[in-house]
Amino acid sequence: MVTNNKFTLRTENREDQTIVFVGGEFDLEVATQMRAVMEPLIELVDRRLTLNLQDLKYIDSTGIGILISIVKARHARSAPFDVEHVPTSIRKLFDMTGITPFLAKAE
């Protein structure tokens, strides 16, 4: 679990799925922490990797870049990946940048 004044990151393992709960502000300041948590999870190809963004308040271009790198890495490994519970304001940003189709049940 990663927690600071403006960002939280928590993982939860279920049967064949790892869910990463991302909350607060996902920006350049927390990028290193996010990468450190995600890198080993990306390699777990026998498990679905899901990002739950329900509590995400803000994401900048660095955060979007990390999401895209996760999509690419999971796709290259033919490993299941998806993003769930995206807040409306964040979904609008994803729609404007054109990444929404890559985040829904990307495999």
Short mmCIF file of N, CA and C in Angstrom, two decimals:
data_model
loop_
_atom_site.label_atom_id
_atom_site.label_comp_id
_atom_site.label_asym_id
_atom_site.label_seq_id
_atom_site.Cartn_x
_atom_site.Cartn_y
_atom_site.Cartn_z
N MET A 1 0.85 -1.19 0.00
CA MET A 1 0.00 0.00 0.00
C MET A 1 0.89 1.25 0.00
N VAL A 2 0.52 2.18 -0.84
CA VAL A 2 1.21 3.47 -0.91
C VAL A 2 0.21 4.54 -0.53
N THR A 3 0.58 5.39 0.41
CA THR A 3 -0.30 6.47 0.82
C THR A 3 0.53 7.71 1.12
N ASN A 4 0.08 8.83 0.58
CA ASN A 4 0.64 10.12 1.00
C ASN A 4 -0.52 11.09 1.08
N ASN A 5 -0.26 12.36 1.21
CA ASN A 5 -1.33 13.34 1.40
C ASN A 5 -2.32 13.41 0.25
N LYS A 6 -1.86 13.05 -0.95
CA LYS A 6 -2.75 13.24 -2.09
C LYS A 6 -2.92 12.02 -2.98
N PHE A 7 -2.30 10.88 -2.64
CA PHE A 7 -2.35 9.71 -3.51
C PHE A 7 -2.42 8.44 -2.67
N THR A 8 -3.25 7.49 -3.11
CA THR A 8 -3.30 6.18 -2.46
C THR A 8 -3.25 5.09 -3.53
N LEU A 9 -2.62 4.01 -3.17
CA LEU A 9 -2.48 2.87 -4.08
C LEU A 9 -2.52 1.62 -3.21
N ARG A 10 -3.49 0.75 -3.50
CA ARG A 10 -3.67 -0.46 -2.70
C ARG A 10 -3.96 -1.62 -3.63
N THR A 11 -3.38 -2.77 -3.36
CA THR A 11 -3.65 -3.95 -4.18
C THR A 11 -4.47 -4.96 -3.38
N GLU A 12 -5.27 -5.70 -4.12
CA GLU A 12 -6.10 -6.74 -3.53
C GLU A 12 -6.07 -7.94 -4.47
N ASN A 13 -5.73 -9.10 -3.94
CA ASN A 13 -5.70 -10.32 -4.75
C ASN A 13 -6.99 -11.10 -4.55
N ARG A 14 -7.58 -11.48 -5.66
CA ARG A 14 -8.75 -12.35 -5.65
C ARG A 14 -8.36 -13.60 -6.41
N GLU A 15 -9.24 -14.53 -6.58
CA GLU A 15 -8.92 -15.84 -7.17
C GLU A 15 -7.88 -15.78 -8.29
N ASP A 16 -8.25 -15.25 -9.43
CA ASP A 16 -7.32 -15.18 -10.57
C ASP A 16 -7.15 -13.74 -11.05
N GLN A 17 -7.30 -12.81 -10.12
CA GLN A 17 -7.28 -11.39 -10.47
C GLN A 17 -6.55 -10.60 -9.38
N THR A 18 -5.79 -9.60 -9.83
CA THR A 18 -5.21 -8.62 -8.93
C THR A 18 -5.84 -7.28 -9.26
N ILE A 19 -6.43 -6.64 -8.27
CA ILE A 19 -7.05 -5.33 -8.45
C ILE A 19 -6.17 -4.30 -7.76
N VAL A 20 -5.86 -3.24 -8.49
CA VAL A 20 -5.09 -2.14 -7.94
C VAL A 20 -6.03 -0.94 -7.81
N PHE A 21 -6.25 -0.50 -6.60
CA PHE A 21 -7.11 0.64 -6.33
C PHE A 21 -6.25 1.90 -6.32
N VAL A 22 -6.56 2.82 -7.23
CA VAL A 22 -5.80 4.06 -7.37
C VAL A 22 -6.70 5.21 -6.95
N GLY A 23 -6.24 6.03 -6.02
CA GLY A 23 -7.05 7.14 -5.55
C GLY A 23 -6.26 8.42 -5.41
N GLY A 24 -6.98 9.52 -5.42
CA GLY A 24 -6.34 10.83 -5.26
C GLY A 24 -5.84 11.39 -6.57
N GLU A 25 -4.61 11.91 -6.54
CA GLU A 25 -4.01 12.57 -7.70
C GLU A 25 -2.85 11.75 -8.25
N PHE A 26 -3.02 11.26 -9.47
CA PHE A 26 -2.02 10.43 -10.13
C PHE A 26 -1.26 11.33 -11.11
N ASP A 27 -0.07 11.78 -10.67
CA ASP A 27 0.69 12.73 -11.49
C ASP A 27 2.18 12.41 -11.42
N LEU A 28 2.98 13.28 -11.97
CA LEU A 28 4.43 13.08 -12.03
C LEU A 28 5.03 12.80 -10.65
N GLU A 29 4.52 13.45 -9.64
CA GLU A 29 5.06 13.31 -8.29
C GLU A 29 4.98 11.88 -7.76
N VAL A 30 3.98 11.11 -8.19
CA VAL A 30 3.79 9.75 -7.67
C VAL A 30 4.09 8.67 -8.72
N ALA A 31 4.59 9.08 -9.88
CA ALA A 31 4.85 8.15 -10.97
C ALA A 31 5.82 7.03 -10.57
N THR A 32 6.87 7.35 -9.86
CA THR A 32 7.85 6.35 -9.45
C THR A 32 7.22 5.30 -8.54
N GLN A 33 6.38 5.75 -7.62
CA GLN A 33 5.69 4.83 -6.72
C GLN A 33 4.74 3.91 -7.50
N MET A 34 4.02 4.48 -8.45
CA MET A 34 3.08 3.70 -9.25
C MET A 34 3.84 2.65 -10.06
N ARG A 35 4.92 3.04 -10.69
CA ARG A 35 5.71 2.09 -11.48
C ARG A 35 6.26 0.96 -10.60
N ALA A 36 6.74 1.31 -9.42
CA ALA A 36 7.31 0.30 -8.51
C ALA A 36 6.27 -0.76 -8.13
N VAL A 37 5.04 -0.35 -7.94
CA VAL A 37 3.98 -1.29 -7.60
C VAL A 37 3.56 -2.10 -8.82
N MET A 38 3.45 -1.43 -9.98
CA MET A 38 2.89 -2.08 -11.16
C MET A 38 3.85 -3.02 -11.88
N GLU A 39 5.14 -2.73 -11.88
CA GLU A 39 6.09 -3.55 -12.65
C GLU A 39 6.01 -5.04 -12.34
N PRO A 40 6.04 -5.45 -11.07
CA PRO A 40 5.94 -6.89 -10.83
C PRO A 40 4.56 -7.47 -11.20
N LEU A 41 3.52 -6.65 -11.07
CA LEU A 41 2.17 -7.13 -11.38
C LEU A 41 1.99 -7.34 -12.88
N ILE A 42 2.64 -6.53 -13.68
CA ILE A 42 2.56 -6.66 -15.14
C ILE A 42 3.04 -8.04 -15.58
N GLU A 43 4.00 -8.59 -14.86
CA GLU A 43 4.59 -9.89 -15.22
C GLU A 43 3.72 -11.08 -14.85
N LEU A 44 2.70 -10.88 -14.04
CA LEU A 44 1.83 -11.98 -13.62
C LEU A 44 0.80 -12.28 -14.70
N VAL A 45 1.21 -12.95 -15.75
CA VAL A 45 0.37 -13.13 -16.93
C VAL A 45 -0.79 -14.09 -16.73
N ASP A 46 -0.74 -14.91 -15.70
CA ASP A 46 -1.82 -15.85 -15.45
C ASP A 46 -2.96 -15.24 -14.61
N ARG A 47 -2.83 -13.97 -14.29
CA ARG A 47 -3.85 -13.26 -13.52
C ARG A 47 -4.36 -12.06 -14.28
N ARG A 48 -5.66 -11.79 -14.18
CA ARG A 48 -6.22 -10.56 -14.74
C ARG A 48 -5.73 -9.42 -13.86
N LEU A 49 -5.27 -8.36 -14.49
CA LEU A 49 -4.83 -7.16 -13.78
C LEU A 49 -5.87 -6.08 -14.04
N THR A 50 -6.44 -5.56 -12.97
CA THR A 50 -7.50 -4.56 -13.07
C THR A 50 -7.12 -3.34 -12.26
N LEU A 51 -7.27 -2.17 -12.87
CA LEU A 51 -7.11 -0.91 -12.14
C LEU A 51 -8.51 -0.40 -11.79
N ASN A 52 -8.75 -0.16 -10.53
CA ASN A 52 -10.01 0.42 -10.08
C ASN A 52 -9.73 1.90 -9.80
N LEU A 53 -10.37 2.76 -10.56
CA LEU A 53 -10.11 4.20 -10.46
C LEU A 53 -11.22 4.96 -9.76
N GLN A 54 -12.06 4.26 -9.04
CA GLN A 54 -13.22 4.88 -8.40
C GLN A 54 -12.87 6.11 -7.58
N ASP A 55 -11.74 6.09 -6.88
CA ASP A 55 -11.37 7.21 -6.01
C ASP A 55 -10.33 8.14 -6.63
N LEU A 56 -10.10 8.00 -7.94
CA LEU A 56 -9.15 8.88 -8.62
C LEU A 56 -9.79 10.24 -8.86
N LYS A 57 -9.10 11.28 -8.45
CA LYS A 57 -9.61 12.65 -8.60
C LYS A 57 -8.96 13.39 -9.76
N TYR A 58 -7.71 13.02 -10.09
CA TYR A 58 -6.94 13.75 -11.09
C TYR A 58 -5.89 12.83 -11.69
N ILE A 59 -5.65 12.99 -12.99
CA ILE A 59 -4.56 12.29 -13.65
C ILE A 59 -3.94 13.24 -14.66
N ASP A 60 -2.62 13.29 -14.72
CA ASP A 60 -1.96 14.15 -15.69
C ASP A 60 -1.39 13.30 -16.83
N SER A 61 -0.64 13.92 -17.72
CA SER A 61 -0.10 13.21 -18.88
C SER A 61 0.88 12.11 -18.49
N THR A 62 1.58 12.29 -17.39
CA THR A 62 2.48 11.25 -16.90
C THR A 62 1.68 10.02 -16.50
N GLY A 63 0.60 10.23 -15.78
CA GLY A 63 -0.26 9.13 -15.37
C GLY A 63 -0.87 8.42 -16.57
N ILE A 64 -1.32 9.18 -17.55
CA ILE A 64 -1.87 8.58 -18.77
C ILE A 64 -0.78 7.78 -19.48
N GLY A 65 0.42 8.31 -19.53
CA GLY A 65 1.53 7.59 -20.16
C GLY A 65 1.81 6.26 -19.47
N ILE A 66 1.73 6.23 -18.15
CA ILE A 66 1.93 4.99 -17.41
C ILE A 66 0.82 4.00 -17.73
N LEU A 67 -0.42 4.48 -17.80
CA LEU A 67 -1.53 3.59 -18.17
C LEU A 67 -1.30 2.98 -19.55
N ILE A 68 -0.87 3.79 -20.49
CA ILE A 68 -0.61 3.29 -21.85
C ILE A 68 0.52 2.26 -21.83
N SER A 69 1.55 2.51 -21.04
CA SER A 69 2.65 1.55 -20.97
C SER A 69 2.19 0.23 -20.36
N ILE A 70 1.27 0.27 -19.41
CA ILE A 70 0.72 -0.96 -18.83
C ILE A 70 -0.09 -1.71 -19.88
N VAL A 71 -0.93 -0.99 -20.62
CA VAL A 71 -1.72 -1.62 -21.69
C VAL A 71 -0.79 -2.33 -22.67
N LYS A 72 0.24 -1.63 -23.12
CA LYS A 72 1.17 -2.21 -24.10
C LYS A 72 1.89 -3.43 -23.53
N ALA A 73 2.36 -3.33 -22.30
CA ALA A 73 3.09 -4.44 -21.68
C ALA A 73 2.20 -5.66 -21.51
N ARG A 74 0.99 -5.46 -21.06
CA ARG A 74 0.07 -6.59 -20.88
C ARG A 74 -0.32 -7.19 -22.23
N HIS A 75 -0.54 -6.33 -23.21
CA HIS A 75 -0.88 -6.82 -24.55
C HIS A 75 0.27 -7.65 -25.13
N ALA A 76 1.49 -7.19 -24.97
CA ALA A 76 2.66 -7.91 -25.49
C ALA A 76 2.79 -9.29 -24.85
N ARG A 77 2.27 -9.43 -23.64
CA ARG A 77 2.35 -10.70 -22.92
C ARG A 77 1.06 -11.52 -23.07
N SER A 78 0.12 -11.00 -23.88
CA SER A 78 -1.20 -11.64 -24.03
C SER A 78 -1.86 -11.87 -22.67
N ALA A 79 -1.73 -10.89 -21.80
CA ALA A 79 -2.24 -10.99 -20.44
C ALA A 79 -3.46 -10.07 -20.28
N PRO A 80 -4.49 -10.52 -19.60
CA PRO A 80 -5.70 -9.72 -19.45
C PRO A 80 -5.48 -8.48 -18.56
N PHE A 81 -6.08 -7.39 -19.01
CA PHE A 81 -5.97 -6.11 -18.30
C PHE A 81 -7.22 -5.29 -18.56
N ASP A 82 -7.70 -4.62 -17.53
CA ASP A 82 -8.81 -3.69 -17.72
C ASP A 82 -8.81 -2.62 -16.64
N VAL A 83 -9.61 -1.60 -16.89
CA VAL A 83 -9.77 -0.48 -15.97
C VAL A 83 -11.25 -0.39 -15.65
N GLU A 84 -11.57 -0.25 -14.36
CA GLU A 84 -12.98 -0.22 -13.96
C GLU A 84 -13.27 0.99 -13.08
N HIS A 85 -14.56 1.31 -13.00
CA HIS A 85 -15.06 2.38 -12.14
C HIS A 85 -14.33 3.71 -12.36
N VAL A 86 -14.29 4.12 -13.61
CA VAL A 86 -13.62 5.38 -13.98
C VAL A 86 -14.58 6.54 -13.72
N PRO A 87 -14.20 7.50 -12.89
CA PRO A 87 -15.05 8.66 -12.64
C PRO A 87 -15.33 9.42 -13.95
N THR A 88 -16.48 10.06 -14.01
CA THR A 88 -16.91 10.76 -15.22
C THR A 88 -15.87 11.76 -15.71
N SER A 89 -15.31 12.55 -14.82
CA SER A 89 -14.33 13.57 -15.24
C SER A 89 -13.08 12.93 -15.84
N ILE A 90 -12.67 11.81 -15.29
CA ILE A 90 -11.49 11.10 -15.81
C ILE A 90 -11.85 10.42 -17.13
N ARG A 91 -13.03 9.85 -17.22
CA ARG A 91 -13.48 9.20 -18.46
C ARG A 91 -13.50 10.23 -19.61
N LYS A 92 -13.94 11.43 -19.33
CA LYS A 92 -13.95 12.47 -20.38
C LYS A 92 -12.54 12.74 -20.89
N LEU A 93 -11.58 12.78 -19.98
CA LEU A 93 -10.19 12.99 -20.37
C LEU A 93 -9.69 11.81 -21.21
N PHE A 94 -10.01 10.59 -20.79
CA PHE A 94 -9.62 9.40 -21.55
C PHE A 94 -10.26 9.43 -22.94
N ASP A 95 -11.53 9.85 -23.01
CA ASP A 95 -12.21 9.95 -24.31
C ASP A 95 -11.53 10.98 -25.20
N MET A 96 -11.20 12.14 -24.63
CA MET A 96 -10.56 13.21 -25.42
C MET A 96 -9.19 12.79 -25.94
N THR A 97 -8.46 12.00 -25.16
CA THR A 97 -7.13 11.58 -25.58
C THR A 97 -7.17 10.32 -26.45
N GLY A 98 -8.34 9.71 -26.55
CA GLY A 98 -8.49 8.55 -27.42
C GLY A 98 -8.04 7.23 -26.82
N ILE A 99 -7.82 7.17 -25.50
CA ILE A 99 -7.34 5.91 -24.93
C ILE A 99 -8.44 5.02 -24.37
N THR A 100 -9.66 5.51 -24.29
CA THR A 100 -10.76 4.73 -23.70
C THR A 100 -10.88 3.32 -24.29
N PRO A 101 -10.84 3.14 -25.62
CA PRO A 101 -11.00 1.78 -26.16
C PRO A 101 -9.91 0.81 -25.71
N PHE A 102 -8.77 1.30 -25.34
CA PHE A 102 -7.66 0.44 -24.94
C PHE A 102 -7.73 0.04 -23.47
N LEU A 103 -8.61 0.68 -22.71
CA LEU A 103 -8.68 0.43 -21.28
C LEU A 103 -9.80 -0.51 -20.88
N ALA A 104 -10.70 -0.79 -21.78
CA ALA A 104 -11.84 -1.65 -21.46
C ALA A 104 -11.54 -3.09 -21.86
N LYS A 105 -11.30 -3.91 -20.88
CA LYS A 105 -11.05 -5.34 -21.11
C LYS A 105 -9.99 -5.56 -22.17
N ALA A 106 -8.90 -4.80 -22.09
CA ALA A 106 -7.80 -4.96 -23.04
C ALA A 106 -7.08 -6.26 -22.76
N GLU A 107 -6.95 -7.09 -23.80
CA GLU A 107 -6.25 -8.38 -23.64
C GLU A 107 -5.29 -8.56 -24.79
#
